């Protein structure tokens, strides 16, 4: 895949790492020498099979089931990380879910569910990971996977967009508070990336007429295409690596230029 070995001997945890961007990140860390990569997700069948596929390539990848919006499950997850691996160098808060939610008539429970995963889940995992890093004197890196939606409006997306905006603020505030311990917190704001989340009503976004018209034809994405999950993973790996040693609290757009147009 590539010749770099930036994560030699490191232990990394990727939430939502069984599919899409998270899977590409787990693969990237492992291919770059990580001693241990832990994929976390809700579905044992999907997560178990992802870890088996990566282990079959000779990579050190485990799967631990956990719903990151469940506080006691996250505590249990980090008890396991402490006892099984003893340290954590990198956390990627990648897990999220999107469901269209028209504002008028939206039930509070559905708004809450989005926040529970995207904001509370990242908050819980960040606090547990940071405590472990501080306890072990590890100068770690935490990367939040956000979206360009975090500072934009989109129809039927108030919960997801507000949650990603809150995640960006969590990035900045935790970056400030954790820097005293040598822990860097940064974020990527992804645009259109080809993953399971980008399949709408069974049709991949990039195959739809609206995508071809607005984003390619009218060049709303200057690079005129969807991003590949490996391109998102490369940016996340950069922020997790020592190559980004002077980057702290950044929200880096990875969107083919979409956020510079209007
Ligand atoms: N694909 C895109 O175009 C795009 C654009 C902007 C941002 N993003 C962000 O990228 C990240 C990865 O998304 P993706 O596109 O790879 O989609 P994906 O659906 O493949 O990945 C999300 C993963 O999170 C897991 N997950 C959801 N809720 C969870 C929970 N409570 N506990 C544990 N795991 C949970 C899902 O099972 C899934 O494996 C997300 O944060 C998403 O918001 C994606």
mmCIF file with all atom_site columns, C-alpha atoms and ligand atoms in Angstrom, residues 15-23 40-43 46 66-70 93-98 116-118 145-149 160 164 167 188-198 205 226 229, ligand 1:
data_model
loop_
_atom_site.group_PDB
_atom_site.id
_atom_site.type_symbol
_atom_site.label_atom_id
_atom_site.label_alt_id
_atom_site.label_comp_id
_atom_site.label_asym_id
_atom_site.label_entity_id
_atom_site.label_seq_id
_atom_site.pdbx_PDB_ins_code
_atom_site.Cartn_x
_atom_site.Cartn_y
_atom_site.Cartn_z
_atom_site.occupancy
_atom_site.B_iso_or_equiv
_atom_site.pdbx_formal_charge
_atom_site.auth_seq_id
_atom_site.auth_comp_id
_atom_site.auth_asym_id
_atom_site.auth_atom_id
_atom_site.pdbx_PDB_model_num
ATOM   1  C CA  . UNK A 1 15  ? -14.708 3.665  16.414 1.00 0.00 ? 15  UNK A CA  1
ATOM   2  C CA  . UNK A 1 16  ? -17.027 2.595  13.606 1.00 0.00 ? 16  UNK A CA  1
ATOM   3  C CA  . UNK A 1 17  ? -13.956 0.911  12.136 1.00 0.00 ? 17  UNK A CA  1
ATOM   4  C CA  . UNK A 1 18  ? -15.710 -2.068 10.566 1.00 0.00 ? 18  UNK A CA  1
ATOM   5  C CA  . UNK A 1 19  ? -16.867 -0.188 7.468  1.00 0.00 ? 19  UNK A CA  1
ATOM   6  C CA  . UNK A 1 20  ? -16.161 2.802  5.220  1.00 0.00 ? 20  UNK A CA  1
ATOM   7  C CA  . UNK A 1 21  ? -13.643 5.428  6.281  1.00 0.00 ? 21  UNK A CA  1
ATOM   8  C CA  . UNK A 1 22  ? -13.019 3.754  9.669  1.00 0.00 ? 22  UNK A CA  1
ATOM   9  C CA  . UNK A 1 23  ? -12.048 0.470  8.000  1.00 0.00 ? 23  UNK A CA  1
ATOM   10 C CA  . UNK A 1 40  ? -14.925 -0.827 17.707 1.00 0.00 ? 40  UNK A CA  1
ATOM   11 C CA  . UNK A 1 41  ? -18.502 -1.124 16.460 1.00 0.00 ? 41  UNK A CA  1
ATOM   12 C CA  . UNK A 1 42  ? -21.985 -2.223 17.402 1.00 0.00 ? 42  UNK A CA  1
ATOM   13 C CA  . UNK A 1 43  ? -22.375 -5.236 15.127 1.00 0.00 ? 43  UNK A CA  1
ATOM   14 C CA  . UNK A 1 46  ? -19.639 -7.039 10.660 1.00 0.00 ? 46  UNK A CA  1
ATOM   15 C CA  . UNK A 1 66  ? -19.364 -1.527 21.792 1.00 0.00 ? 66  UNK A CA  1
ATOM   16 C CA  . UNK A 1 67  ? -22.146 0.980  21.270 1.00 0.00 ? 67  UNK A CA  1
ATOM   17 C CA  . UNK A 1 68  ? -20.225 4.220  21.840 1.00 0.00 ? 68  UNK A CA  1
ATOM   18 C CA  . UNK A 1 69  ? -23.382 6.105  22.817 1.00 0.00 ? 69  UNK A CA  1
ATOM   19 C CA  . UNK A 1 70  ? -23.752 3.831  25.880 1.00 0.00 ? 70  UNK A CA  1
ATOM   20 C CA  . UNK A 1 93  ? -13.710 9.103  16.823 1.00 0.00 ? 93  UNK A CA  1
ATOM   21 C CA  . UNK A 1 94  ? -15.201 8.041  13.509 1.00 0.00 ? 94  UNK A CA  1
ATOM   22 C CA  . UNK A 1 95  ? -18.535 6.354  14.369 1.00 0.00 ? 95  UNK A CA  1
ATOM   23 C CA  . UNK A 1 96  ? -21.639 8.249  13.265 1.00 0.00 ? 96  UNK A CA  1
ATOM   24 C CA  . UNK A 1 97  ? -25.029 7.700  11.727 1.00 0.00 ? 97  UNK A CA  1
ATOM   25 C CA  . UNK A 1 98  ? -27.091 9.907  9.431  1.00 0.00 ? 98  UNK A CA  1
ATOM   26 C CA  . UNK A 1 116 ? -25.772 10.569 21.580 1.00 0.00 ? 116 UNK A CA  1
ATOM   27 C CA  . UNK A 1 117 ? -23.612 8.932  18.898 1.00 0.00 ? 117 UNK A CA  1
ATOM   28 C CA  . UNK A 1 118 ? -21.760 11.851 17.304 1.00 0.00 ? 118 UNK A CA  1
ATOM   29 C CA  . UNK A 1 145 ? -14.110 12.581 11.952 1.00 0.00 ? 145 UNK A CA  1
ATOM   30 C CA  . UNK A 1 146 ? -16.378 15.506 11.217 1.00 0.00 ? 146 UNK A CA  1
ATOM   31 C CA  . UNK A 1 147 ? -18.089 16.804 8.106  1.00 0.00 ? 147 UNK A CA  1
ATOM   32 C CA  . UNK A 1 148 ? -18.207 20.011 6.105  1.00 0.00 ? 148 UNK A CA  1
ATOM   33 C CA  . UNK A 1 149 ? -21.871 19.899 7.197  1.00 0.00 ? 149 UNK A CA  1
ATOM   34 C CA  . UNK A 1 160 ? -26.523 15.707 11.979 1.00 0.00 ? 160 UNK A CA  1
ATOM   35 C CA  . UNK A 1 164 ? -20.962 17.816 13.655 1.00 0.00 ? 164 UNK A CA  1
ATOM   36 C CA  . UNK A 1 167 ? -17.968 17.948 17.437 1.00 0.00 ? 167 UNK A CA  1
ATOM   37 C CA  . UNK A 1 188 ? -11.085 16.147 9.462  1.00 0.00 ? 188 UNK A CA  1
ATOM   38 C CA  . UNK A 1 189 ? -14.185 17.697 7.891  1.00 0.00 ? 189 UNK A CA  1
ATOM   39 C CA  . UNK A 1 190 ? -15.064 15.272 5.115  1.00 0.00 ? 190 UNK A CA  1
ATOM   40 C CA  . UNK A 1 191 ? -16.975 16.140 1.956  1.00 0.00 ? 191 UNK A CA  1
ATOM   41 C CA  . UNK A 1 192 ? -18.488 13.483 -0.327 1.00 0.00 ? 192 UNK A CA  1
ATOM   42 C CA  . UNK A 1 193 ? -16.599 10.236 0.339  1.00 0.00 ? 193 UNK A CA  1
ATOM   43 C CA  . UNK A 1 194 ? -17.529 6.925  -1.286 1.00 0.00 ? 194 UNK A CA  1
ATOM   44 C CA  . UNK A 1 195 ? -18.678 4.671  1.620  1.00 0.00 ? 195 UNK A CA  1
ATOM   45 C CA  . UNK A 1 196 ? -21.839 2.832  2.779  1.00 0.00 ? 196 UNK A CA  1
ATOM   46 C CA  . UNK A 1 197 ? -23.074 6.185  4.212  1.00 0.00 ? 197 UNK A CA  1
ATOM   47 C CA  . UNK A 1 198 ? -22.954 7.724  0.725  1.00 0.00 ? 198 UNK A CA  1
ATOM   48 C CA  . UNK A 1 205 ? -24.350 9.370  -4.597 1.00 0.00 ? 205 UNK A CA  1
ATOM   49 C CA  . UNK A 1 226 ? -16.325 12.021 -4.864 1.00 0.00 ? 226 UNK A CA  1
ATOM   50 C CA  . UNK A 1 229 ? -12.169 6.353  1.588  1.00 0.00 ? 229 UNK A CA  1
HETATM 51 N N1  . LIG B 2 .   ? -19.215 9.256  3.516  1.00 0.00 ? 1   LIG B N1  1
HETATM 52 C C1  . LIG B 2 .   ? -19.317 10.567 3.493  1.00 0.00 ? 1   LIG B C1  1
HETATM 53 O O1  . LIG B 2 .   ? -19.604 11.159 2.448  1.00 0.00 ? 1   LIG B O1  1
HETATM 54 C C2  . LIG B 2 .   ? -19.064 11.367 4.744  1.00 0.00 ? 1   LIG B C2  1
HETATM 55 C C3  . LIG B 2 .   ? -19.121 12.759 4.642  1.00 0.00 ? 1   LIG B C3  1
HETATM 56 C C4  . LIG B 2 .   ? -18.870 13.532 5.763  1.00 0.00 ? 1   LIG B C4  1
HETATM 57 C C5  . LIG B 2 .   ? -18.542 12.921 6.964  1.00 0.00 ? 1   LIG B C5  1
HETATM 58 N N2  . LIG B 2 .   ? -18.518 11.559 7.032  1.00 0.00 ? 1   LIG B N2  1
HETATM 59 C C6  . LIG B 2 .   ? -18.184 10.976 8.335  1.00 0.00 ? 1   LIG B C6  1
HETATM 60 O O2  . LIG B 2 .   ? -17.263 9.922  8.176  1.00 0.00 ? 1   LIG B O2  1
HETATM 61 C C7  . LIG B 2 .   ? -17.404 9.000  9.264  1.00 0.00 ? 1   LIG B C7  1
HETATM 62 C C8  . LIG B 2 .   ? -17.434 7.589  8.738  1.00 0.00 ? 1   LIG B C8  1
HETATM 63 O O3  . LIG B 2 .   ? -18.612 7.406  7.958  1.00 0.00 ? 1   LIG B O3  1
HETATM 64 P P1  . LIG B 2 .   ? -18.642 6.482  6.661  1.00 0.00 ? 1   LIG B P1  1
HETATM 65 O O4  . LIG B 2 .   ? -18.957 7.349  5.514  1.00 0.00 ? 1   LIG B O4  1
HETATM 66 O O5  . LIG B 2 .   ? -17.444 5.613  6.621  1.00 0.00 ? 1   LIG B O5  1
HETATM 67 O O6  . LIG B 2 .   ? -19.985 5.641  6.918  1.00 0.00 ? 1   LIG B O6  1
HETATM 68 P P2  . LIG B 2 .   ? -20.227 4.229  7.611  1.00 0.00 ? 1   LIG B P2  1
HETATM 69 O O7  . LIG B 2 .   ? -21.686 4.163  7.844  1.00 0.00 ? 1   LIG B O7  1
HETATM 70 O O8  . LIG B 2 .   ? -19.583 3.147  6.824  1.00 0.00 ? 1   LIG B O8  1
HETATM 71 O O9  . LIG B 2 .   ? -19.421 4.359  8.991  1.00 0.00 ? 1   LIG B O9  1
HETATM 72 C C9  . LIG B 2 .   ? -19.985 4.682  10.229 1.00 0.00 ? 1   LIG B C9  1
HETATM 73 C C10 . LIG B 2 .   ? -19.698 3.535  11.192 1.00 0.00 ? 1   LIG B C10 1
HETATM 74 O O10 . LIG B 2 .   ? -20.073 3.915  12.525 1.00 0.00 ? 1   LIG B O10 1
HETATM 75 C C11 . LIG B 2 .   ? -20.732 2.808  13.121 1.00 0.00 ? 1   LIG B C11 1
HETATM 76 N N3  . LIG B 2 .   ? -21.595 3.279  14.211 1.00 0.00 ? 1   LIG B N3  1
HETATM 77 C C12 . LIG B 2 .   ? -22.727 4.014  14.127 1.00 0.00 ? 1   LIG B C12 1
HETATM 78 N N4  . LIG B 2 .   ? -23.252 4.206  15.352 1.00 0.00 ? 1   LIG B N4  1
HETATM 79 C C13 . LIG B 2 .   ? -22.424 3.587  16.238 1.00 0.00 ? 1   LIG B C13 1
HETATM 80 C C14 . LIG B 2 .   ? -22.427 3.437  17.648 1.00 0.00 ? 1   LIG B C14 1
HETATM 81 N N5  . LIG B 2 .   ? -23.411 3.965  18.392 1.00 0.00 ? 1   LIG B N5  1
HETATM 82 N N6  . LIG B 2 .   ? -21.416 2.742  18.226 1.00 0.00 ? 1   LIG B N6  1
HETATM 83 C C15 . LIG B 2 .   ? -20.417 2.214  17.477 1.00 0.00 ? 1   LIG B C15 1
HETATM 84 N N7  . LIG B 2 .   ? -20.364 2.323  16.127 1.00 0.00 ? 1   LIG B N7  1
HETATM 85 C C16 . LIG B 2 .   ? -21.362 2.997  15.520 1.00 0.00 ? 1   LIG B C16 1
HETATM 86 C C17 . LIG B 2 .   ? -21.529 2.190  11.970 1.00 0.00 ? 1   LIG B C17 1
HETATM 87 O O11 . LIG B 2 .   ? -21.957 0.883  12.265 1.00 0.00 ? 1   LIG B O11 1
HETATM 88 C C18 . LIG B 2 .   ? -20.497 2.265  10.849 1.00 0.00 ? 1   LIG B C18 1
HETATM 89 O O12 . LIG B 2 .   ? -19.620 1.137  10.891 1.00 0.00 ? 1   LIG B O12 1
HETATM 90 C C19 . LIG B 2 .   ? -18.656 9.439  10.017 1.00 0.00 ? 1   LIG B C19 1
HETATM 91 O O13 . LIG B 2 .   ? -18.308 10.199 11.147 1.00 0.00 ? 1   LIG B O13 1
HETATM 92 C C20 . LIG B 2 .   ? -19.379 10.322 9.018  1.00 0.00 ? 1   LIG B C20 1
HETATM 93 O O14 . LIG B 2 .   ? -20.236 11.270 9.641  1.00 0.00 ? 1   LIG B O14 1
HETATM 94 C C21 . LIG B 2 .   ? -18.765 10.767 5.973  1.00 0.00 ? 1   LIG B C21 1
#
